[in-house]
Coordinates of C-alpha atoms in Angstrom, one line a residue:
Chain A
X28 CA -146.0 41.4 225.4
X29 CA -146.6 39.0 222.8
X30 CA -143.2 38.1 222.4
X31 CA -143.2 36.9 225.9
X32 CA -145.9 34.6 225.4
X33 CA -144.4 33.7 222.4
X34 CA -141.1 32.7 224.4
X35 CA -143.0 31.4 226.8
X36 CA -144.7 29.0 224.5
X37 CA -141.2 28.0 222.6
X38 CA -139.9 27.0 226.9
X39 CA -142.8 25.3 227.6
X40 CA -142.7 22.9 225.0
X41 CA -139.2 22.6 225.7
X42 CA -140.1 21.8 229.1
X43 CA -142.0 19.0 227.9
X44 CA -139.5 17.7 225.8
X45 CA -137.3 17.6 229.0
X46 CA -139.6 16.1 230.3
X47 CA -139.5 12.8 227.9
X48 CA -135.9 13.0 228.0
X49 CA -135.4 12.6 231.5
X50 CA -138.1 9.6 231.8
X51 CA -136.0 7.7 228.8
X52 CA -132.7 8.0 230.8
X53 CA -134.6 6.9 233.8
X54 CA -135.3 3.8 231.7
X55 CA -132.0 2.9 230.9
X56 CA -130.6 3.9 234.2
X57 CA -128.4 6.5 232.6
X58 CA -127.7 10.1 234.7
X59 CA -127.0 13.3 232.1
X60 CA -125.0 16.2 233.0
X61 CA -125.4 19.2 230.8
X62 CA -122.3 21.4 230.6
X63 CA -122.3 25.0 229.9
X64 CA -119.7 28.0 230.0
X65 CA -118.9 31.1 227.5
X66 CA -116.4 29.6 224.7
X67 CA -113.2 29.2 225.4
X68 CA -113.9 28.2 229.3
X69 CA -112.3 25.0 229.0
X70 CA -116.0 22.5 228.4
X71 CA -114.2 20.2 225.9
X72 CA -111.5 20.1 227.7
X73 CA -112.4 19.4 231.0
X74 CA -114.8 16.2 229.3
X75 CA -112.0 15.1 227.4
X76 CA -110.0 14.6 231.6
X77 CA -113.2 13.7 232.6
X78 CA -113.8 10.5 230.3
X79 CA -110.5 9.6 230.0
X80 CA -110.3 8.9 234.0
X81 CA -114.1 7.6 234.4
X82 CA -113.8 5.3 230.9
X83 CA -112.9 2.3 232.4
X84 CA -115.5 2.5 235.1
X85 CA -118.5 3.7 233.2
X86 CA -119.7 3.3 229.8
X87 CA -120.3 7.1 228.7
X88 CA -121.9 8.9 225.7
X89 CA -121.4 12.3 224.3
X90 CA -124.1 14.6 222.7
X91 CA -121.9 18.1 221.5
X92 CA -123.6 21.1 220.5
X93 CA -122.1 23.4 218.3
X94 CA -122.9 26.4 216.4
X95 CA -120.9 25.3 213.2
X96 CA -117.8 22.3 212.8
X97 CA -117.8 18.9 214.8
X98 CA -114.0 19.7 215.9
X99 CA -115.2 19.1 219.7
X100 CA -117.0 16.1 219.0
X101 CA -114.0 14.9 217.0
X102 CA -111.5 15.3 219.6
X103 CA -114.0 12.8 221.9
X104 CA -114.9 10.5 219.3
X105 CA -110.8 9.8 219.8
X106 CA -111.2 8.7 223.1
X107 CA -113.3 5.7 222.1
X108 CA -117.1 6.8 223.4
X109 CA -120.2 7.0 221.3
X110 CA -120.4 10.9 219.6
X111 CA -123.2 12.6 218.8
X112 CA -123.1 16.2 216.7
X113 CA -125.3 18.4 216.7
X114 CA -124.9 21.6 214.9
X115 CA -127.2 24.0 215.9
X116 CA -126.9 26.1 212.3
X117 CA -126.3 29.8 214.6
X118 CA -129.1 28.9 217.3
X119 CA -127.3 30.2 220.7
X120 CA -128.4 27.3 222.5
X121 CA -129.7 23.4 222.6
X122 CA -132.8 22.8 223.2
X123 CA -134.3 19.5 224.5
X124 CA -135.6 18.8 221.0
X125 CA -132.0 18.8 219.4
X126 CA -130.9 16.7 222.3
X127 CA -133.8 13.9 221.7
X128 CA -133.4 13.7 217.7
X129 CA -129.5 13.3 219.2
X130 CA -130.8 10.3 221.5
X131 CA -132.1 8.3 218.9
X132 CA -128.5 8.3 217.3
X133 CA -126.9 7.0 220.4
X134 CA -127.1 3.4 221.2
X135 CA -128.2 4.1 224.9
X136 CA -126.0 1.3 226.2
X137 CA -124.6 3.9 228.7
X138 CA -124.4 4.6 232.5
X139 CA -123.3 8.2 231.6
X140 CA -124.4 10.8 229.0
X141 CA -122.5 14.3 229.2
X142 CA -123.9 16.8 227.1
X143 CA -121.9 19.5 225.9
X144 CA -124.1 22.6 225.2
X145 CA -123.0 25.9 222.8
X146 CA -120.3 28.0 224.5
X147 CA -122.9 31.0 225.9
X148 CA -123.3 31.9 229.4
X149 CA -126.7 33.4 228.9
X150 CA -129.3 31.5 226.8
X151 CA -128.7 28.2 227.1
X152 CA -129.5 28.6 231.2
X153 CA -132.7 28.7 230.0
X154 CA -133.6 25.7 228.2
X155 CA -134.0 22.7 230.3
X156 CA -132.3 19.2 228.2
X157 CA -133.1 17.2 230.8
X158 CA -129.8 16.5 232.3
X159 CA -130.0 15.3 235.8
X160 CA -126.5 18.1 236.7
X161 CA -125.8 21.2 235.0
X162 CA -122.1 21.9 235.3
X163 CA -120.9 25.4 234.7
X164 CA -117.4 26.3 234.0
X165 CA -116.4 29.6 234.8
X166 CA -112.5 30.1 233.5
X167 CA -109.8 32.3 235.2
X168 CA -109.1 34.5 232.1
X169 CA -112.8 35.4 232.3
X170 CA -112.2 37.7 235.4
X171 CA -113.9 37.4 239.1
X172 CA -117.2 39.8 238.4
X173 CA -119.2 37.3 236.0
X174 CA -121.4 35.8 238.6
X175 CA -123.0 38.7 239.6
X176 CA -123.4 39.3 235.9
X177 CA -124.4 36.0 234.3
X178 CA -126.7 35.3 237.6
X179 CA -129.2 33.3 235.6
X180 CA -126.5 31.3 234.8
X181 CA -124.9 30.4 238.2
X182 CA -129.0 30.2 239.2
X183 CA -129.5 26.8 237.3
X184 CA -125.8 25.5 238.1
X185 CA -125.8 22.3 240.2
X186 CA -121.9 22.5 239.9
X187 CA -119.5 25.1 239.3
X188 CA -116.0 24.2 238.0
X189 CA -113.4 27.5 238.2
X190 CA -111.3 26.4 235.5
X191 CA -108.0 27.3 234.8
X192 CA -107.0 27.7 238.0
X193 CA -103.1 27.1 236.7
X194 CA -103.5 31.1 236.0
X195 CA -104.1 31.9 239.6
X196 CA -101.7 34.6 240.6
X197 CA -101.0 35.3 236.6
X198 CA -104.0 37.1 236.5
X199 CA -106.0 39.2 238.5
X200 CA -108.8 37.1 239.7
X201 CA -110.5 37.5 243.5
X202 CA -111.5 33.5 244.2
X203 CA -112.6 34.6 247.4
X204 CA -115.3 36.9 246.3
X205 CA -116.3 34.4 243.0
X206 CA -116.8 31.8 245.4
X207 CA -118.7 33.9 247.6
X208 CA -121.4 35.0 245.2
X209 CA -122.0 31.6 243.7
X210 CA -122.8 31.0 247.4
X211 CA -124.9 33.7 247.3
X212 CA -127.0 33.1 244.0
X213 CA -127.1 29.4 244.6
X214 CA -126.6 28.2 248.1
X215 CA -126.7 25.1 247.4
X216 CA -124.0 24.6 244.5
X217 CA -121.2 22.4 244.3
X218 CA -118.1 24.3 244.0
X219 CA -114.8 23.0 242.5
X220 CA -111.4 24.7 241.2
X221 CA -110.0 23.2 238.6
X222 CA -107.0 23.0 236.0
X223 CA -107.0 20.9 232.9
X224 CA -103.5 21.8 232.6
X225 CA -102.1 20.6 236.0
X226 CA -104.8 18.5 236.7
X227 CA -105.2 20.3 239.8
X228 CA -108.5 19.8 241.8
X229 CA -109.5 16.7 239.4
X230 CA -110.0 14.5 242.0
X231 CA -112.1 15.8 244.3
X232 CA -114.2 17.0 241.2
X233 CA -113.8 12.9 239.7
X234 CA -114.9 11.6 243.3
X235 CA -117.8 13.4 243.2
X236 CA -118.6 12.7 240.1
X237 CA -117.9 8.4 241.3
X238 CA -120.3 9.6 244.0
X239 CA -123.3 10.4 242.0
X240 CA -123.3 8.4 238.7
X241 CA -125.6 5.5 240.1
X242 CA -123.9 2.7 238.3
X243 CA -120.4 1.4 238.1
X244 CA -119.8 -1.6 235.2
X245 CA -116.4 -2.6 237.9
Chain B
X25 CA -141.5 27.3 210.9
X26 CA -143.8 29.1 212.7
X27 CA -141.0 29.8 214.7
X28 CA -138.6 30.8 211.8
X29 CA -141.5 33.6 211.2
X30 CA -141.4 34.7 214.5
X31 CA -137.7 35.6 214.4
X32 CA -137.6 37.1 210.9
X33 CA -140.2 39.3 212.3
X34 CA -138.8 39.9 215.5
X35 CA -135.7 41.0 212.8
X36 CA -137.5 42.8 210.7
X37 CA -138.5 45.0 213.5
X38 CA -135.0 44.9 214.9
X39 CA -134.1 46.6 211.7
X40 CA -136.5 48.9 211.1
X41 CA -135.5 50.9 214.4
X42 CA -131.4 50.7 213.6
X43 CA -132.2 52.5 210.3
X44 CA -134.5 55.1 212.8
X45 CA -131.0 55.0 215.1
X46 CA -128.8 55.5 211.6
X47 CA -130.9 58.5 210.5
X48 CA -130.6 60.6 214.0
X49 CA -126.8 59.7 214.8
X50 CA -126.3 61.0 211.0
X51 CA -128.5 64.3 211.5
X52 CA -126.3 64.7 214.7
X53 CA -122.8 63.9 213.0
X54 CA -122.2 60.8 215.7
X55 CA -119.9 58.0 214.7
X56 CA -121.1 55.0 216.6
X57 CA -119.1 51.6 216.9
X58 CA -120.9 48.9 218.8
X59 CA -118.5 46.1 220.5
X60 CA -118.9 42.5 221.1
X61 CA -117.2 39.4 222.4
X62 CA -117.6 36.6 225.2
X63 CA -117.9 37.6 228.5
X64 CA -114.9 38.5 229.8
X65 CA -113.1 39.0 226.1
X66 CA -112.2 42.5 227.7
X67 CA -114.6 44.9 226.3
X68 CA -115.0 47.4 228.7
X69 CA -111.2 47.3 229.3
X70 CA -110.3 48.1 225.6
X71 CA -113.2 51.0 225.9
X72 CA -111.8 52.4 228.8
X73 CA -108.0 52.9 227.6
X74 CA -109.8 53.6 223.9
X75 CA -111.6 56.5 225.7
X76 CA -108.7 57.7 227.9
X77 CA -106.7 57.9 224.8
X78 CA -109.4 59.8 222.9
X79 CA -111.4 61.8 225.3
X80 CA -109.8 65.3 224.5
X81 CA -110.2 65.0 220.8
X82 CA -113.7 63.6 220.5
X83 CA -117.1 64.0 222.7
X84 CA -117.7 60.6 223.3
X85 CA -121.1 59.0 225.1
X86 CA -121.5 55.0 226.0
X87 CA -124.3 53.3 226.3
X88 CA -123.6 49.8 228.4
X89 CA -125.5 46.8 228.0
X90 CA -125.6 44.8 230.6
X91 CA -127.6 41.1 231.9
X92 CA -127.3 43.0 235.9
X93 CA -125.2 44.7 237.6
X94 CA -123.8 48.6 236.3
X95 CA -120.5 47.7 237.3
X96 CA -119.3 48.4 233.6
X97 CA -120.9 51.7 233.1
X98 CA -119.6 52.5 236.6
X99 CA -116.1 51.7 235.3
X100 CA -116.9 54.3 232.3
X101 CA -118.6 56.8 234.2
X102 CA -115.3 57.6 236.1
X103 CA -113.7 59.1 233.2
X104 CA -116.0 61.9 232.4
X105 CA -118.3 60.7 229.8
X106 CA -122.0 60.5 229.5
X107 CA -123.6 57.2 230.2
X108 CA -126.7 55.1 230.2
X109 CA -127.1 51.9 231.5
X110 CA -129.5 49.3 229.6
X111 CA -129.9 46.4 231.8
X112 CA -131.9 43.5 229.5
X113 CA -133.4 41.6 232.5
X114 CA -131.7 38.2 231.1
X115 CA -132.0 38.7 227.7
X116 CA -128.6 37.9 225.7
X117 CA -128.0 40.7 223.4
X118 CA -128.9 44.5 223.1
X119 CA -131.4 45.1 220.5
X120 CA -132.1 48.6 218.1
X121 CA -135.3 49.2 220.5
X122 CA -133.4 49.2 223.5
X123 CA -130.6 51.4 221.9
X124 CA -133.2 53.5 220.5
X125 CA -134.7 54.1 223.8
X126 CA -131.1 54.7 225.7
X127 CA -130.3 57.5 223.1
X128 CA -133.3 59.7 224.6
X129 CA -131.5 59.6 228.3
X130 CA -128.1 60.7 226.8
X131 CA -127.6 64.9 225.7
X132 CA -126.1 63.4 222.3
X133 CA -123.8 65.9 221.9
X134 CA -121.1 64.1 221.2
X135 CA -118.9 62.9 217.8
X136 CA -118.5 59.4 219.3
X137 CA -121.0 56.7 220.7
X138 CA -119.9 53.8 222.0
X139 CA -122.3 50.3 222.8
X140 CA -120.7 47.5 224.6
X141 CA -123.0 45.1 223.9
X142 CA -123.8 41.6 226.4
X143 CA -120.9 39.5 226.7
X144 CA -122.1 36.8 224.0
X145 CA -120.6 35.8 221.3
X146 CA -123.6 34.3 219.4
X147 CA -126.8 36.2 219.5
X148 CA -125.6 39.6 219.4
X149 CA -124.7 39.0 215.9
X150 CA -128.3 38.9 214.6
X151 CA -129.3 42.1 216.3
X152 CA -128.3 45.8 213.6
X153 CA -127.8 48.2 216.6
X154 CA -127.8 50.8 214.1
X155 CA -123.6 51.4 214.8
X156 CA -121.2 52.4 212.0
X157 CA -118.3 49.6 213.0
X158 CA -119.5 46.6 214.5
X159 CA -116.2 46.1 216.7
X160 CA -115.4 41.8 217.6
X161 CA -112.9 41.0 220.7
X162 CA -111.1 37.8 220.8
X163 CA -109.5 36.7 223.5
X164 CA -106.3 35.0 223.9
X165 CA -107.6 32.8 226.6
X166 CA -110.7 31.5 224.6
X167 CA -108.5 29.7 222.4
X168 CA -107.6 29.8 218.6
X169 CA -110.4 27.9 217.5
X170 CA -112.9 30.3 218.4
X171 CA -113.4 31.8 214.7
X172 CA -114.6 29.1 212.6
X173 CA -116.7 27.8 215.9
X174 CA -118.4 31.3 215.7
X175 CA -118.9 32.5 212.2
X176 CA -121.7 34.7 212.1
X177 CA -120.1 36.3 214.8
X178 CA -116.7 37.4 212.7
X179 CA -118.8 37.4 209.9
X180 CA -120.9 40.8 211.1
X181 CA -117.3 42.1 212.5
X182 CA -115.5 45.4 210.6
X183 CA -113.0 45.2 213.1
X184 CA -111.5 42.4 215.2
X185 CA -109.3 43.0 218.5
X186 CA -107.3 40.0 219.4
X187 CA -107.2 40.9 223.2
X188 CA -104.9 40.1 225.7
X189 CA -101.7 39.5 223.7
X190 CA -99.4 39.3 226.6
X191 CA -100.3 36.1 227.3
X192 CA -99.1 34.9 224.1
X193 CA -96.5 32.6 224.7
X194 CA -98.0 31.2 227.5
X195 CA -101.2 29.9 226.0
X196 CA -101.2 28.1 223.4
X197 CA -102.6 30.1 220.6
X198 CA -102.1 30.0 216.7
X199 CA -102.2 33.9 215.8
X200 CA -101.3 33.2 212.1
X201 CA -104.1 30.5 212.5
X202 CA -106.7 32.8 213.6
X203 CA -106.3 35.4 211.6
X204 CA -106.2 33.5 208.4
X205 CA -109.5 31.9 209.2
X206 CA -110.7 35.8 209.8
X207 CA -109.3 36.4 206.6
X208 CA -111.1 33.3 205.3
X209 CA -114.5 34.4 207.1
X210 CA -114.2 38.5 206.5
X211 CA -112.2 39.4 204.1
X212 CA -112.3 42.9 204.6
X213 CA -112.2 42.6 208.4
X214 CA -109.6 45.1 210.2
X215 CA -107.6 43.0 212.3
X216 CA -105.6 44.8 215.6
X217 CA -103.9 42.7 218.1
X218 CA -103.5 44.5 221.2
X219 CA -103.0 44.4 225.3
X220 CA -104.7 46.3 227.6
X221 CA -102.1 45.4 230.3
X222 CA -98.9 46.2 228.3
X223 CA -100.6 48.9 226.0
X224 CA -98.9 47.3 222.8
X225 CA -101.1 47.1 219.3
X226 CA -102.8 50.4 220.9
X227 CA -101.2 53.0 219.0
X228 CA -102.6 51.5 215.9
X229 CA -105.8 50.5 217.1
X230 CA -106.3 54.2 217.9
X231 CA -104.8 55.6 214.8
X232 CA -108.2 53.8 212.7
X233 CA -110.4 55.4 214.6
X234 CA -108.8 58.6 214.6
X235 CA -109.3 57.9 210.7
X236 CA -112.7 56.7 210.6
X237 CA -114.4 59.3 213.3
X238 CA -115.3 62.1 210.9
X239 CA -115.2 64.9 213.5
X240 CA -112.5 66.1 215.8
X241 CA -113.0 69.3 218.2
X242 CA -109.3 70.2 219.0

């Protein structure tokens, strides 16, 4: 019992740290999506495609969250945007905290900030960083019953990218039924399939992205 | 640093009921090895074909942790053995209290326990289950820079399974890399590299624990 309080004492002042975070972007007119997967779904990969086609149309930042090395935030430092590490010393998660000592490292001069958050498929669902999407990647390789076992997961997800889809046939892996209970736990989400590979899928998943990012530099 | 307290208490206690876990699968003469990985890494695959392969030489029990859903200990239950189901209500790792608390619902009569833990490859870590062999899958699919992006993770492993070998070859995946930066990590680390679909890296896989589990009936 008291651990609950004490948890829910560490989410409420999360909360509120949210909460600053969100009115700050709201300032600068910048709109924050929050992606989060188990490791190895594909997160670095898919924001490495996903800035290198919206670069020249927005100016982006990049907050990555990692347990331990900055080799994800060095592989999107390459592509020219303004990097922020964070290395969360073994904590399973970021917490909107980390992610505003981050914002004061960033110049802000953005229309974009995409967050990167530890590769975990259960905590970090439940600390709010303020983003204004979360995106979930759910990879191929991972196998078709994670919804139904991750649910708090696919419960905050505003998107869902099925990553990997190159693998489709290779493995066993029921699309169908994935898709089908994302619709069930969150009515509501946005669904796309996805290959970083083949770049399969990228452009429905870039127009929507052109279709909610408020501003456009071009 | 309150919060540091909190956790090295919440640890403390963590600990002090593995030791009370240690002490009655010793009385009993159990073996217990407790597996972890990302979701999807293939634990309850491997523990299936471990326990096919191994079912008429040891009594073997499984405890499955789970988010939701018993689809896993379903999946065991099929082949004979006795199981319990912890379902953790959203929490992202089993703990020693939970174990503890499964061990009164199984007959214990058995030389061999095994815990699939909650698909996670960060939290578990910090939670003593009370097992012998603290048993790490790698997937292929996650990608070969998984180990130094998870350290305390490999760090807590005896044994790592590099899973789902037959897709060597078609993913790009540094084995040599990998498993010199186990090396690097754990030292003393077993290392296996094995398929569930082809079988291959089994036979030896199966031999160490035929070594390490003290008690065989036939």
């Amino acid at each position: 019992m008291k651990r609950v309080v004490v948890e829910r004492k560490i989410l409420q002042r999360n909360d509120e740290a949210a909460d600053i975070i969100r009115k700050r972007l709201a300032e600068k007119g910048i709109f924050a999506l929050n992606f989060m997967s188990s490791p190895g779904a594909g997160k670095t990969s898919v924001i490495e495609k996903t800035i290198n086609a919206l670069k020249n149309s927005f100016r982006i930042s990049f907050i990555d969250g990692d347990l331990e090395t900055d080799r994800d935030a060095e592989r999107i430092r390459k592509l020219g945007v303004d990097v922020v590490q964070i290395n969360t010393s073994g904590a399973c998660h970021l917490d909107a905290n980390m992610v505003l000592k981050a914002l004061d490292k960033l110049s802000l001069e953005c229309d974009l900030l995409i967050i990167e958050n530890v590769g975990n498929l259960v905590c970090p669902a439940s600390f709010d960083v303020g983003a204004d999407k979360n995106i979930v990647i759910l990879s191929v390789p991972e196998g078709d019953d994670k919804v139904k076992k991750y649910p708090v997961m696919f419960n905050v997800a505003d998107v869902v990218l099925i990553n990997k889809t190159d693998l489709y046939g290779l493995l066993e892996f029921d699309r169908e039924k994935v898709i089908s209970e994302i619709r069930e736990i969150k009515p509501d989400a946005e669904i796309f399939e996805v290959s970083c590979k083949t770049s399969a899928g990228f452009d429905a998943w870039l127009e929507y992205l052109r279709g909610i990012v408020p501003k456009e530099i071009l």
